[in-house]
Short mmCIF file of C-alpha atoms in Angstrom, two decimals:
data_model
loop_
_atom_site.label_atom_id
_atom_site.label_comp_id
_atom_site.label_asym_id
_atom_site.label_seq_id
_atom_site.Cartn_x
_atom_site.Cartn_y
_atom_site.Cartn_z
CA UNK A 1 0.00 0.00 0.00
CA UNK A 2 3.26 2.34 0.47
CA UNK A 3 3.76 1.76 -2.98
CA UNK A 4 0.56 2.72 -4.34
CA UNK A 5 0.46 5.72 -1.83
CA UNK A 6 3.32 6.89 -3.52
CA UNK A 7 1.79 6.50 -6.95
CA UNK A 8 -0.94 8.29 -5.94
CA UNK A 9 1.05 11.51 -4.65
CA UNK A 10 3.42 11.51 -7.90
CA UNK A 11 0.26 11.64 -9.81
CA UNK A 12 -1.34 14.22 -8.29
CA UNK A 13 1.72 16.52 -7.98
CA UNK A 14 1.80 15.98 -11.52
CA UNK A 15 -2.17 16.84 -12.51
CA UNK A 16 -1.87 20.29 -10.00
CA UNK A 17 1.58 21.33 -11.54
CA UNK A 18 -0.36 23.85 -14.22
CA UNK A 19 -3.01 24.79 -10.89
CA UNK A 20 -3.38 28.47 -10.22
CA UNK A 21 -1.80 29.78 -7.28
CA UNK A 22 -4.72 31.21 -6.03
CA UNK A 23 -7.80 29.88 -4.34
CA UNK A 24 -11.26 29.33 -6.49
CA UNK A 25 -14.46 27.83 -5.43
CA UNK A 26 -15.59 25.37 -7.90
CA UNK A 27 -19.00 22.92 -8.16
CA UNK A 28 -19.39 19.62 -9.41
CA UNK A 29 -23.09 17.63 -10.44
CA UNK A 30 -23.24 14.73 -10.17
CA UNK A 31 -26.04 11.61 -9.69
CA UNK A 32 -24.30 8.77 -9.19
CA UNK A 33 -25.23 5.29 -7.62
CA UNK A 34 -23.73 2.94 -4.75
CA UNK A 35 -20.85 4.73 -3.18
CA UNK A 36 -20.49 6.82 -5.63
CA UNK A 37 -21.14 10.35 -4.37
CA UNK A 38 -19.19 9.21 -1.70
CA UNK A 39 -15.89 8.38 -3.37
CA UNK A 40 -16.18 11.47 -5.31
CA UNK A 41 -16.19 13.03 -2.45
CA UNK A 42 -12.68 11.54 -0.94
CA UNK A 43 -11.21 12.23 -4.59
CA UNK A 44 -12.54 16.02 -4.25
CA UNK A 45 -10.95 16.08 -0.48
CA UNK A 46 -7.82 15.29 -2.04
CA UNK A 47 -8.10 17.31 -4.85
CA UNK A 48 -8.37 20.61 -2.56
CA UNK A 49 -5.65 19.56 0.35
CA UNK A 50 -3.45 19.68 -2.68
CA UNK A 51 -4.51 22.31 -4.92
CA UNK A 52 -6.15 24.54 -2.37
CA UNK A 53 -9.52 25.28 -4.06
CA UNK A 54 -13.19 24.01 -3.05
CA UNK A 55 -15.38 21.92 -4.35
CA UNK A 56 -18.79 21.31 -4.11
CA UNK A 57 -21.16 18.51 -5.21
CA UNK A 58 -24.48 19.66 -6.74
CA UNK A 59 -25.94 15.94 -5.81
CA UNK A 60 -28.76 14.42 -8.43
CA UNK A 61 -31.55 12.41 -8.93
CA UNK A 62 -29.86 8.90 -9.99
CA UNK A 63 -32.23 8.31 -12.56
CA UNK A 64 -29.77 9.48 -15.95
CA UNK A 65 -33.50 11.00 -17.26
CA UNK A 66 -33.91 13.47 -14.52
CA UNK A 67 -29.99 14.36 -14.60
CA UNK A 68 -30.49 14.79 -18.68
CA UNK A 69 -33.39 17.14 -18.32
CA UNK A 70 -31.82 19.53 -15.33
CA UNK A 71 -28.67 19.63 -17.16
CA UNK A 72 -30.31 20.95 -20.29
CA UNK A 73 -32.86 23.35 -18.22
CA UNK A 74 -29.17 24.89 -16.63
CA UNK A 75 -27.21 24.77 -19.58
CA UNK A 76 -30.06 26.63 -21.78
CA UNK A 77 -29.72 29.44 -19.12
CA UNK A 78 -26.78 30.05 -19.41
CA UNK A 79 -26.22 29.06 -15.74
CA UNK A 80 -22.40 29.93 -14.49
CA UNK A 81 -23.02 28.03 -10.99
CA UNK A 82 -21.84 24.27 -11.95
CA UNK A 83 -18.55 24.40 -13.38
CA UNK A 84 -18.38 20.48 -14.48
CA UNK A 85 -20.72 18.14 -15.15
CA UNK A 86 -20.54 14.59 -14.72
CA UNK A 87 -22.37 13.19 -18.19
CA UNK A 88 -23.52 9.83 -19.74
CA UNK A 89 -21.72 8.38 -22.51
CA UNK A 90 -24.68 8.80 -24.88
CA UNK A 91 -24.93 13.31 -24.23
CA UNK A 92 -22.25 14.59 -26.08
CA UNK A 93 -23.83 15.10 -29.47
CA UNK A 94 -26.65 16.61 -27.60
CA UNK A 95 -24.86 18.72 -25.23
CA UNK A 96 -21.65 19.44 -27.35
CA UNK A 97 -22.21 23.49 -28.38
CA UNK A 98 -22.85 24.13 -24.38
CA UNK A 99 -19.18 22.54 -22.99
CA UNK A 100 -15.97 23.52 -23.01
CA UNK A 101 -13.46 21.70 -26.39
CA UNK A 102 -11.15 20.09 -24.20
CA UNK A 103 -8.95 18.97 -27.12
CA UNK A 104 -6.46 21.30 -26.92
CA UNK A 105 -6.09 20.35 -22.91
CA UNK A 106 -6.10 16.82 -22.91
CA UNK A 107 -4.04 16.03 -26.47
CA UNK A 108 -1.22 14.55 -23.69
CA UNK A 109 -3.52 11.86 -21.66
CA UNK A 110 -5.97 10.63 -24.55
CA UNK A 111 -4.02 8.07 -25.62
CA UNK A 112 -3.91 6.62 -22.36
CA UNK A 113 -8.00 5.74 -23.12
CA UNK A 114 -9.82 3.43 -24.73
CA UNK A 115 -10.01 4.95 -28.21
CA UNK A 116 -13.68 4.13 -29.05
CA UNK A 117 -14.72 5.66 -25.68
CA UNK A 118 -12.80 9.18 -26.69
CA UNK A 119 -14.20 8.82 -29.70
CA UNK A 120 -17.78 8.71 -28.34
CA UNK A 121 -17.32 11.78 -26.32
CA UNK A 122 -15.56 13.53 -29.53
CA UNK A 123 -18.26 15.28 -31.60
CA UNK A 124 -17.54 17.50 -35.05
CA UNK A 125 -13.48 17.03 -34.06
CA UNK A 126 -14.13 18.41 -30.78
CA UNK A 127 -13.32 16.24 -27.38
CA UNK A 128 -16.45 17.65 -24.94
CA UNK A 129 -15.83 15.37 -22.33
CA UNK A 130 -12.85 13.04 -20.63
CA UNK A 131 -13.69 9.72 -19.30
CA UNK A 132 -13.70 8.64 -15.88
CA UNK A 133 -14.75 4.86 -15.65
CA UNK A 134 -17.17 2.92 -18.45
CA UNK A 135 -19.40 0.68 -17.89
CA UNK A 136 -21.19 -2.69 -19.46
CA UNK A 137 -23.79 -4.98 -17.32
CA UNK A 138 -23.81 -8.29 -16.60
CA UNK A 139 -25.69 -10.86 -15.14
CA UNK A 140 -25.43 -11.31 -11.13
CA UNK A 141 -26.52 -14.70 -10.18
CA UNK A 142 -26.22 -16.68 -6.70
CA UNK A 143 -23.65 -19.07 -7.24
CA UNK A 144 -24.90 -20.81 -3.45
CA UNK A 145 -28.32 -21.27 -5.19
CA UNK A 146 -27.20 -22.59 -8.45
CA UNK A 147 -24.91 -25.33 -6.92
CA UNK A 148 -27.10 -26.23 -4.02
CA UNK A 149 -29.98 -26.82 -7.02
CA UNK A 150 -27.29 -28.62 -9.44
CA UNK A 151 -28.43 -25.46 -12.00
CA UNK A 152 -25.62 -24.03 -14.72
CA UNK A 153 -24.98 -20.48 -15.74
CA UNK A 154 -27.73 -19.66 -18.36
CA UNK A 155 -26.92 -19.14 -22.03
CA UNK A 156 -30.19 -17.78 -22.77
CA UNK A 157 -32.95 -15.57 -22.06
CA UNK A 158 -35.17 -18.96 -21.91
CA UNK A 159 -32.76 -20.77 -19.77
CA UNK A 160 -32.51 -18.06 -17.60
CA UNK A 161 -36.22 -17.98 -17.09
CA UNK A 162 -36.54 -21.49 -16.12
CA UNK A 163 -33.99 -21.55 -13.97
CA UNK A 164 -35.22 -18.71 -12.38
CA UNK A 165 -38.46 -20.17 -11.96
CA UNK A 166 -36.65 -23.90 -10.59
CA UNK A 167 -34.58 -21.89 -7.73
CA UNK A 168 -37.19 -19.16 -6.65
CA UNK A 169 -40.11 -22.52 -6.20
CA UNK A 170 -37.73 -24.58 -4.39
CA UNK A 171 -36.35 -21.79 -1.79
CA UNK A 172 -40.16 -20.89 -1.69
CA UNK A 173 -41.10 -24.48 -0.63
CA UNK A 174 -37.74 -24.39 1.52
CA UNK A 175 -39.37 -20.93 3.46
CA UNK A 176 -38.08 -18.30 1.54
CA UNK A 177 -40.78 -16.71 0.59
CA UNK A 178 -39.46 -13.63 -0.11
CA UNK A 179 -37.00 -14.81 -3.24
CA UNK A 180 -37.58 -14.10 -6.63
CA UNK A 181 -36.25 -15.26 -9.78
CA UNK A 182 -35.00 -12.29 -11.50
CA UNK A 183 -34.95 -8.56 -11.17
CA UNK A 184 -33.57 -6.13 -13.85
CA UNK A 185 -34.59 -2.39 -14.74
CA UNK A 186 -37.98 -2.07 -16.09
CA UNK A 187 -39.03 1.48 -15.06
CA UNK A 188 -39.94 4.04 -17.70
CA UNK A 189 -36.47 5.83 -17.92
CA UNK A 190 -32.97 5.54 -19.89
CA UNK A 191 -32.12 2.45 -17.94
CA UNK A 192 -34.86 0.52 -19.64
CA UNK A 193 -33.66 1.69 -23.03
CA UNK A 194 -30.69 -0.29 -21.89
CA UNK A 195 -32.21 -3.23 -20.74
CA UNK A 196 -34.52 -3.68 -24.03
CA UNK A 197 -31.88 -2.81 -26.39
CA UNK A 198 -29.96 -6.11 -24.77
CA UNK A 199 -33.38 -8.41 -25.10
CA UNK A 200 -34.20 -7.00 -28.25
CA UNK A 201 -30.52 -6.95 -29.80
CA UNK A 202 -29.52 -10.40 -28.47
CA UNK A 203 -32.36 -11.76 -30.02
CA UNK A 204 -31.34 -10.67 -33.67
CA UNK A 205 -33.61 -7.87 -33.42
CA UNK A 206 -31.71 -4.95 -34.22
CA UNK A 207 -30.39 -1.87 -32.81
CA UNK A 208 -33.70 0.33 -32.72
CA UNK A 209 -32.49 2.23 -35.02
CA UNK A 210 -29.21 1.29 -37.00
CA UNK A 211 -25.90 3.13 -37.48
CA UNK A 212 -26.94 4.71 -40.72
CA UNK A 213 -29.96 6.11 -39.58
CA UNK A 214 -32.94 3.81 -40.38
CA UNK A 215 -35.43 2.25 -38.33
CA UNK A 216 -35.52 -1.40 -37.45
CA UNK A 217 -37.22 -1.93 -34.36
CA UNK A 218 -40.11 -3.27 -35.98
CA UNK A 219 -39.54 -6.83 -36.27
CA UNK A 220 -40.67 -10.10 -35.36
CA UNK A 221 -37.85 -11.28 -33.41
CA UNK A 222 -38.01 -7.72 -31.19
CA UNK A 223 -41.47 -8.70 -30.80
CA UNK A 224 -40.97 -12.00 -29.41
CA UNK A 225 -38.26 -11.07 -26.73
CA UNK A 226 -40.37 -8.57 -25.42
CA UNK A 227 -43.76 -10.83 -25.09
CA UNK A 228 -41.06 -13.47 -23.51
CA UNK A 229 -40.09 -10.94 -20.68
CA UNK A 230 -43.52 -9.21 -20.39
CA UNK A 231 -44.45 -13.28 -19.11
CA UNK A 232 -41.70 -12.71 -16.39
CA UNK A 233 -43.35 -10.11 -14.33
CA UNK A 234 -44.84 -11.35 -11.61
CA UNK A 235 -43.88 -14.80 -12.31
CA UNK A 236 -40.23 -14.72 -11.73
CA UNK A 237 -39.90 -10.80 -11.41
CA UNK A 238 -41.77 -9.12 -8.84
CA UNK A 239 -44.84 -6.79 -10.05
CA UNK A 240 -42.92 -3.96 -8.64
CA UNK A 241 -40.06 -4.58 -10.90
CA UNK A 242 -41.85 -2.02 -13.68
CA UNK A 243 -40.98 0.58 -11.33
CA UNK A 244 -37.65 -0.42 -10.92
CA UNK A 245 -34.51 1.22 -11.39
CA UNK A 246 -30.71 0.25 -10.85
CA UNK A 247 -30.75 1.10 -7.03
CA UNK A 248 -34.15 -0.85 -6.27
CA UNK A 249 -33.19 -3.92 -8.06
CA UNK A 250 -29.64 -4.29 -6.45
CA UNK A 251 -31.77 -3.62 -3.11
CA UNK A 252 -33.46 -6.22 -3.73
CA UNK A 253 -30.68 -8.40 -4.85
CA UNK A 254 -28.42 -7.44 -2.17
CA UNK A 255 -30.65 -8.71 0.89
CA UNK A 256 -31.02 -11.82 -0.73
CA UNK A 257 -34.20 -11.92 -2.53
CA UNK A 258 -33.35 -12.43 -6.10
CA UNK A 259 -31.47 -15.29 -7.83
CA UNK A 260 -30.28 -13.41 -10.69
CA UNK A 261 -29.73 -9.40 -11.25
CA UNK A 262 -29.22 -7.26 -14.42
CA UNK A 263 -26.88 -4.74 -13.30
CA UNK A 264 -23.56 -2.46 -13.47
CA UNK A 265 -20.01 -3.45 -12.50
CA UNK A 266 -20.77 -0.45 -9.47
CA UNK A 267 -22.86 -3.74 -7.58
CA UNK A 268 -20.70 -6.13 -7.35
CA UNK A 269 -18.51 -4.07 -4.50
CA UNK A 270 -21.73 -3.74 -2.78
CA UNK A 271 -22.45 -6.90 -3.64
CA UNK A 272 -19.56 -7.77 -1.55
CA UNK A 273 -18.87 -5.07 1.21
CA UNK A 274 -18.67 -5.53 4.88
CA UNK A 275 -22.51 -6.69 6.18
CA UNK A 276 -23.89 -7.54 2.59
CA UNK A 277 -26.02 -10.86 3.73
CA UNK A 278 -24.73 -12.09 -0.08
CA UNK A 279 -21.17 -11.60 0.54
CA UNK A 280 -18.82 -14.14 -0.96
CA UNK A 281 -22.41 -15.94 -2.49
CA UNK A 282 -22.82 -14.38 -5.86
CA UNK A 283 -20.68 -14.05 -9.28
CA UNK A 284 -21.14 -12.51 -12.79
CA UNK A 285 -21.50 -13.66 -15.84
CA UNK A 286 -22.16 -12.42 -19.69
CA UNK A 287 -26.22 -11.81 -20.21
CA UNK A 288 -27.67 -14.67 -22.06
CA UNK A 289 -28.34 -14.31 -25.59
CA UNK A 290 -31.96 -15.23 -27.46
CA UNK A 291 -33.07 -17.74 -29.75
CA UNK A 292 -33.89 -15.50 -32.90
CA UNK A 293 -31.44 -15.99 -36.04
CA UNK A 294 -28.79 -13.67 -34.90
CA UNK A 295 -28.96 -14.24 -31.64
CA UNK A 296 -25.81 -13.37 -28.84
CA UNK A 297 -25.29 -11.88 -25.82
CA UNK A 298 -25.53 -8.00 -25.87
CA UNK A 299 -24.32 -5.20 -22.77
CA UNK A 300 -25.65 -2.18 -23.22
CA UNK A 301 -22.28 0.23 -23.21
CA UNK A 302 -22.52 2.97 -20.57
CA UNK A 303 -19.98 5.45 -18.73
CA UNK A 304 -19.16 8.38 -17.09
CA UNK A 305 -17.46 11.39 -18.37
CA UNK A 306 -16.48 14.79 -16.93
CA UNK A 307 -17.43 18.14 -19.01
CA UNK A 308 -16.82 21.71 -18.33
CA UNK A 309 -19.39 24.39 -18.71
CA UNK A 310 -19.21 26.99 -21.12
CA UNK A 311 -20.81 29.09 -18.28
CA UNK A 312 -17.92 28.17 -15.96
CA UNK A 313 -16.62 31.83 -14.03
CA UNK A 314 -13.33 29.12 -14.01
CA UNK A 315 -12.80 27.47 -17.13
CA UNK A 316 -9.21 26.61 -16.49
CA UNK A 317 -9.37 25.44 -13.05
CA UNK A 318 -12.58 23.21 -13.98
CA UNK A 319 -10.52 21.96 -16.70
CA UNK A 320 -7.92 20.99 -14.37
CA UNK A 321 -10.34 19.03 -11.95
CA UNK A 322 -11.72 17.36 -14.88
CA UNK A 323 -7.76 16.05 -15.24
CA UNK A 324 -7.43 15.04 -12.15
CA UNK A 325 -10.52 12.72 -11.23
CA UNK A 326 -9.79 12.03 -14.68
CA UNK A 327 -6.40 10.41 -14.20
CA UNK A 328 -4.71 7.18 -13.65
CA UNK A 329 -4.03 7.28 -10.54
CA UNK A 330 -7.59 8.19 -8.96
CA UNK A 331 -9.27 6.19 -11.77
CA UNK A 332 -7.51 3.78 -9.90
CA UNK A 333 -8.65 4.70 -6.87
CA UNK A 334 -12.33 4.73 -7.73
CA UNK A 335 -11.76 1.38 -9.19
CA UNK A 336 -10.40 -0.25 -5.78
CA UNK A 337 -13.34 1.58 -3.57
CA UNK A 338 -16.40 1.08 -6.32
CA UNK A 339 -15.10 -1.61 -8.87
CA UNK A 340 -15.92 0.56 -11.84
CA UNK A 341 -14.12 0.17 -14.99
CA UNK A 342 -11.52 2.43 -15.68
CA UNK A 343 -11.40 3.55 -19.22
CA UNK A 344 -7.46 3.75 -19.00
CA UNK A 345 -6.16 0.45 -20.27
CA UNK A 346 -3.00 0.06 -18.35
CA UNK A 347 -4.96 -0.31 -15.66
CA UNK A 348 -6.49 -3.61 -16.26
CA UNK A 349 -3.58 -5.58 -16.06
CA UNK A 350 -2.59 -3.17 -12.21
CA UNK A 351 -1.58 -5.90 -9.60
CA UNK A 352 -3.61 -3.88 -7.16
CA UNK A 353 -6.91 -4.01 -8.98
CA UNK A 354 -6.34 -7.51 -9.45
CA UNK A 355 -5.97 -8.42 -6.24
CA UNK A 356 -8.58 -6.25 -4.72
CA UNK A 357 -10.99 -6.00 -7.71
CA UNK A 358 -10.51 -9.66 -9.40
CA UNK A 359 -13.29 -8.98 -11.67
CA UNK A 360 -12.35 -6.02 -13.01
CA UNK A 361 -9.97 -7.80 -15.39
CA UNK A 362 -12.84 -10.59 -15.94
CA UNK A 363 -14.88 -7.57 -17.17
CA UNK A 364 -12.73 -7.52 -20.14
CA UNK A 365 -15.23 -10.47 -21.50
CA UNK A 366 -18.29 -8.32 -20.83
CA UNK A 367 -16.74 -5.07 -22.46
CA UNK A 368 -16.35 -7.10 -25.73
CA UNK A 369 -20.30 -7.83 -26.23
CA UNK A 370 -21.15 -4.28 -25.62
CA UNK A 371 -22.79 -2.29 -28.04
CA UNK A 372 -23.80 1.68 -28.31
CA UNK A 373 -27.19 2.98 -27.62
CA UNK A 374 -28.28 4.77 -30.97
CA UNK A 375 -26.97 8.14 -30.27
CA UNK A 376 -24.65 8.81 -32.92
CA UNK A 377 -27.54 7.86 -35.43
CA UNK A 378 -29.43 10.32 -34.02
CA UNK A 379 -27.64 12.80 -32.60
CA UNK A 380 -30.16 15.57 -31.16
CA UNK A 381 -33.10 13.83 -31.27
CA UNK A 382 -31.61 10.67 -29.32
CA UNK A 383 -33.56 11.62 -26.18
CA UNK A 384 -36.56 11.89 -27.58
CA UNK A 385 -36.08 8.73 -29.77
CA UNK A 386 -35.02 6.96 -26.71
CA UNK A 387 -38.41 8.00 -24.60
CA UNK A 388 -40.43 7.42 -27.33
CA UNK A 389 -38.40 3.32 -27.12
CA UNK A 390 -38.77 2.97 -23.38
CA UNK A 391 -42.22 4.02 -23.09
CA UNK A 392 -43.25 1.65 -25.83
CA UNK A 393 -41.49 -1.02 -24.30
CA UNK A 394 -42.90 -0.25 -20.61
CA UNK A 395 -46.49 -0.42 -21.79
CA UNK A 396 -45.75 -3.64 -23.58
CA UNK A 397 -44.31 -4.99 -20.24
CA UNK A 398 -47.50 -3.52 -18.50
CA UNK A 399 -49.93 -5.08 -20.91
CA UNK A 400 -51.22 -1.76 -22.50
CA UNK A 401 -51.17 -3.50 -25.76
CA UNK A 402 -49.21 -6.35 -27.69
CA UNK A 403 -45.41 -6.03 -28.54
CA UNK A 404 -46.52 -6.14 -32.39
CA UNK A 405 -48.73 -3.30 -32.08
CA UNK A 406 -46.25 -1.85 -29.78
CA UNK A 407 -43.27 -1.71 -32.19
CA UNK A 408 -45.40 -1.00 -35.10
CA UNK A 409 -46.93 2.37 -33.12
CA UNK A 410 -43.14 3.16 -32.25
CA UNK A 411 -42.12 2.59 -36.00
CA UNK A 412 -44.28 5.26 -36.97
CA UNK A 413 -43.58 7.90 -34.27
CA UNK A 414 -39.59 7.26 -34.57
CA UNK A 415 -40.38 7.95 -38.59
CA UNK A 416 -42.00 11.04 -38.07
CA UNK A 417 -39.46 12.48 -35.46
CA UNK A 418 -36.47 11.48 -37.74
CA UNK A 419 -38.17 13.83 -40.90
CA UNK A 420 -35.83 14.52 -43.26
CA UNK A 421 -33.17 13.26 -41.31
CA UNK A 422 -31.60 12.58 -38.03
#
């Protein structure tokens, strides 16, 4: 730990070298999940002992929609109070004119990245945001379960469904009456966008709407998927599930009551913290892929990026924040307390993260099924786009109406938002 104390001291003398001598009061927003306000907190606490400025966290909603619409309401204003926000992989294109080009500031560290995640955070040659950890879910299941019920790991979306249905009846019989099979995100917000873009993609139906612009989300095999997990809830998902986001499913999970969980790498530190009743019980696997020509598993690709306000009264000394929770060594940092993914690749094969973060490295598998969200198709209109998805999917899930007629309503509402074009 000497060692990696020291590491972390050369590395911030090194991101504070260019910091203004004098004092400035700065503000950060952020909605993050888990620990994650938290541990931005300790970064910020060492970010002022050693440059001497202040920062404050503007704490949001964690529901990405919510964040999405306040940033836009402050950003439209004009409003010089939040220096940096903390932004979803999927907002630059939408957000771009409004931040700071950090191009110019950053040309020394990009190549430490992930090139495809710079990439997504680089719009009309301009880099609008620097990455601070990525993100791609995977399937939580109870190993304890699974081996004291002689189940496997399942491959698909059907297999997970029965087994689901095998474990939850047989603890329910056993007592348990409180277990259920599976719980993902199925509230009407961004995270369901995820979590239908992995049923409907991993069952050969398409992106929602493809990387050159045109529609595709009305097809049979989209159709099927989503009848297949309307059937879950309340069978093997809980009713309440539809108003579930990423913080009530892994509550659920995380006392026990679920035998498998659709979630980010931020849960599995929970998962396993000091006190979790499913400590040392659980492990993660790929999602399971559908049964539709086409079919394999799909993650959803998230992440978290830092931009600076236009509106900033300190655009350098944002700019220098933004470098210095963006850098190795308290990437590395947030990685050990919150096993996110770093989006610097060096630090997958770090002996420390290894050790203390084992799956972080085993992540590597999970990273290469994920896919994009379609928000370089559709650049300004990808929120809108998206709602128009997740509500279509919710009421499907809710039985207001078949998938079929679902999609096919969608179809035509996605049509007449794109126009002319995207």
């Amino acid at each position: 730990m000497k060692l990696f104390h020291a590491f972390l001291a050369l590395g911030v003398a090194a991101m504070l070298a260019g910091t203004p001598a004098w004092a400035v009061e700065l503000s950060i927003v952020s909605g993050d999940t888990g620990d994650g306000i938290k541990v931005l907190r300790e970064i910020l606490d060492r970010y002022e002992k050693d440059s001497g400025n202040k920062v404050g966290i503007v704490v949001m909603p964690t529901s990405g929609t919510d964040q999405f619409g306040q940033y836009r309401l402050w950003l439209a204003a004009g409003n010089s109070d939040i220096d940096v926000y903390q932004t979803d992989v999927i907002w630059a294109p939408q957000l771009a004119s409004q931040l700071v080009d950090l191009t110019a500031a950053s040309k020394d560290i990009v190549a430490e990245h992930f090139p495809s995640i710079i990439q997504s955070q680089t719009v009309n040659g301009k880099l609008v945001a620097l990455p601070i950890f990525t993100d791609a879910p995977a399937l939580y299941y109870r190993k304890d379960l699974l081996d004291k019920y002689g189940a496997k790991v399942p491959a698909t979306w059907e297999e997970l469904a029965d087994t689901a249905k095998l474990v939850m009846d047989k603890e329910r019989a056993a007592g348990n009456r409180d277990i259920w099979g599976f719980v993902f995100q199925g509230n009407a917000y961004e995270g369901l966008t995820c979590d239908a873009l992995e049923w409907v993609m991993s069952n050969g139906g398409g992106q929602i709407i493809e990387p050159d612009g045109s529609i595709s989300i009305n097809n049979p095999n989209a159709a099927v998927v989503l009848d297949m997990v309307k059937g879950w809830v309340g069978t093997i998902a809980p009713p309440g599930v539809l108003a579930y986001q990423e913080e009530e499913s892994r509550g659920v999970w995380q006392t026990g009551n679920a035998v498998f969980m659709r979630n980010w790498p931020y849960a599995y530190a929970l998962g396993n913290g000091q006190g979790s009743p499913i400590k040392g019980k659980f492990d993660v696997a790929p999602l399971p892929a559908g049964t539709g020509e086409g079919a394999r598993p799909v993650a959803t690709l998230g992440g978290w990026n830092l931009a600076v306000s236009k509106y900033s009264k300190h655009p350098d000394a944002a700019i220098e924040l933004v470098r210095f929770i963006a850098s190795p060594a308290m990437q590395k940092y947030r990685t050990l307390k919150t096993s996110n993914l770093p989006t610097i690749q060096a630090l997958y094969d770090d002996a420390d993260i290894a050790r203390q973060q084992p799956i972080v490295p085993r992540w590597k598998q999970i990273f290469l099924n994920a896919v994009p969200r379609p928000s370089a198709a559709t650049r300004i209109k990808y929120n809108e786009a998206s709602s128009q998805f997740w509500n279509a999917v919710h009421n499907t899930l809710s039985g207001d109406g078949t998938a079929a007629d679902n999609l096919a309503d969608l179809e035509a509402m996605l049509t007449k938002l794109k126009g002319r074009g995207w």
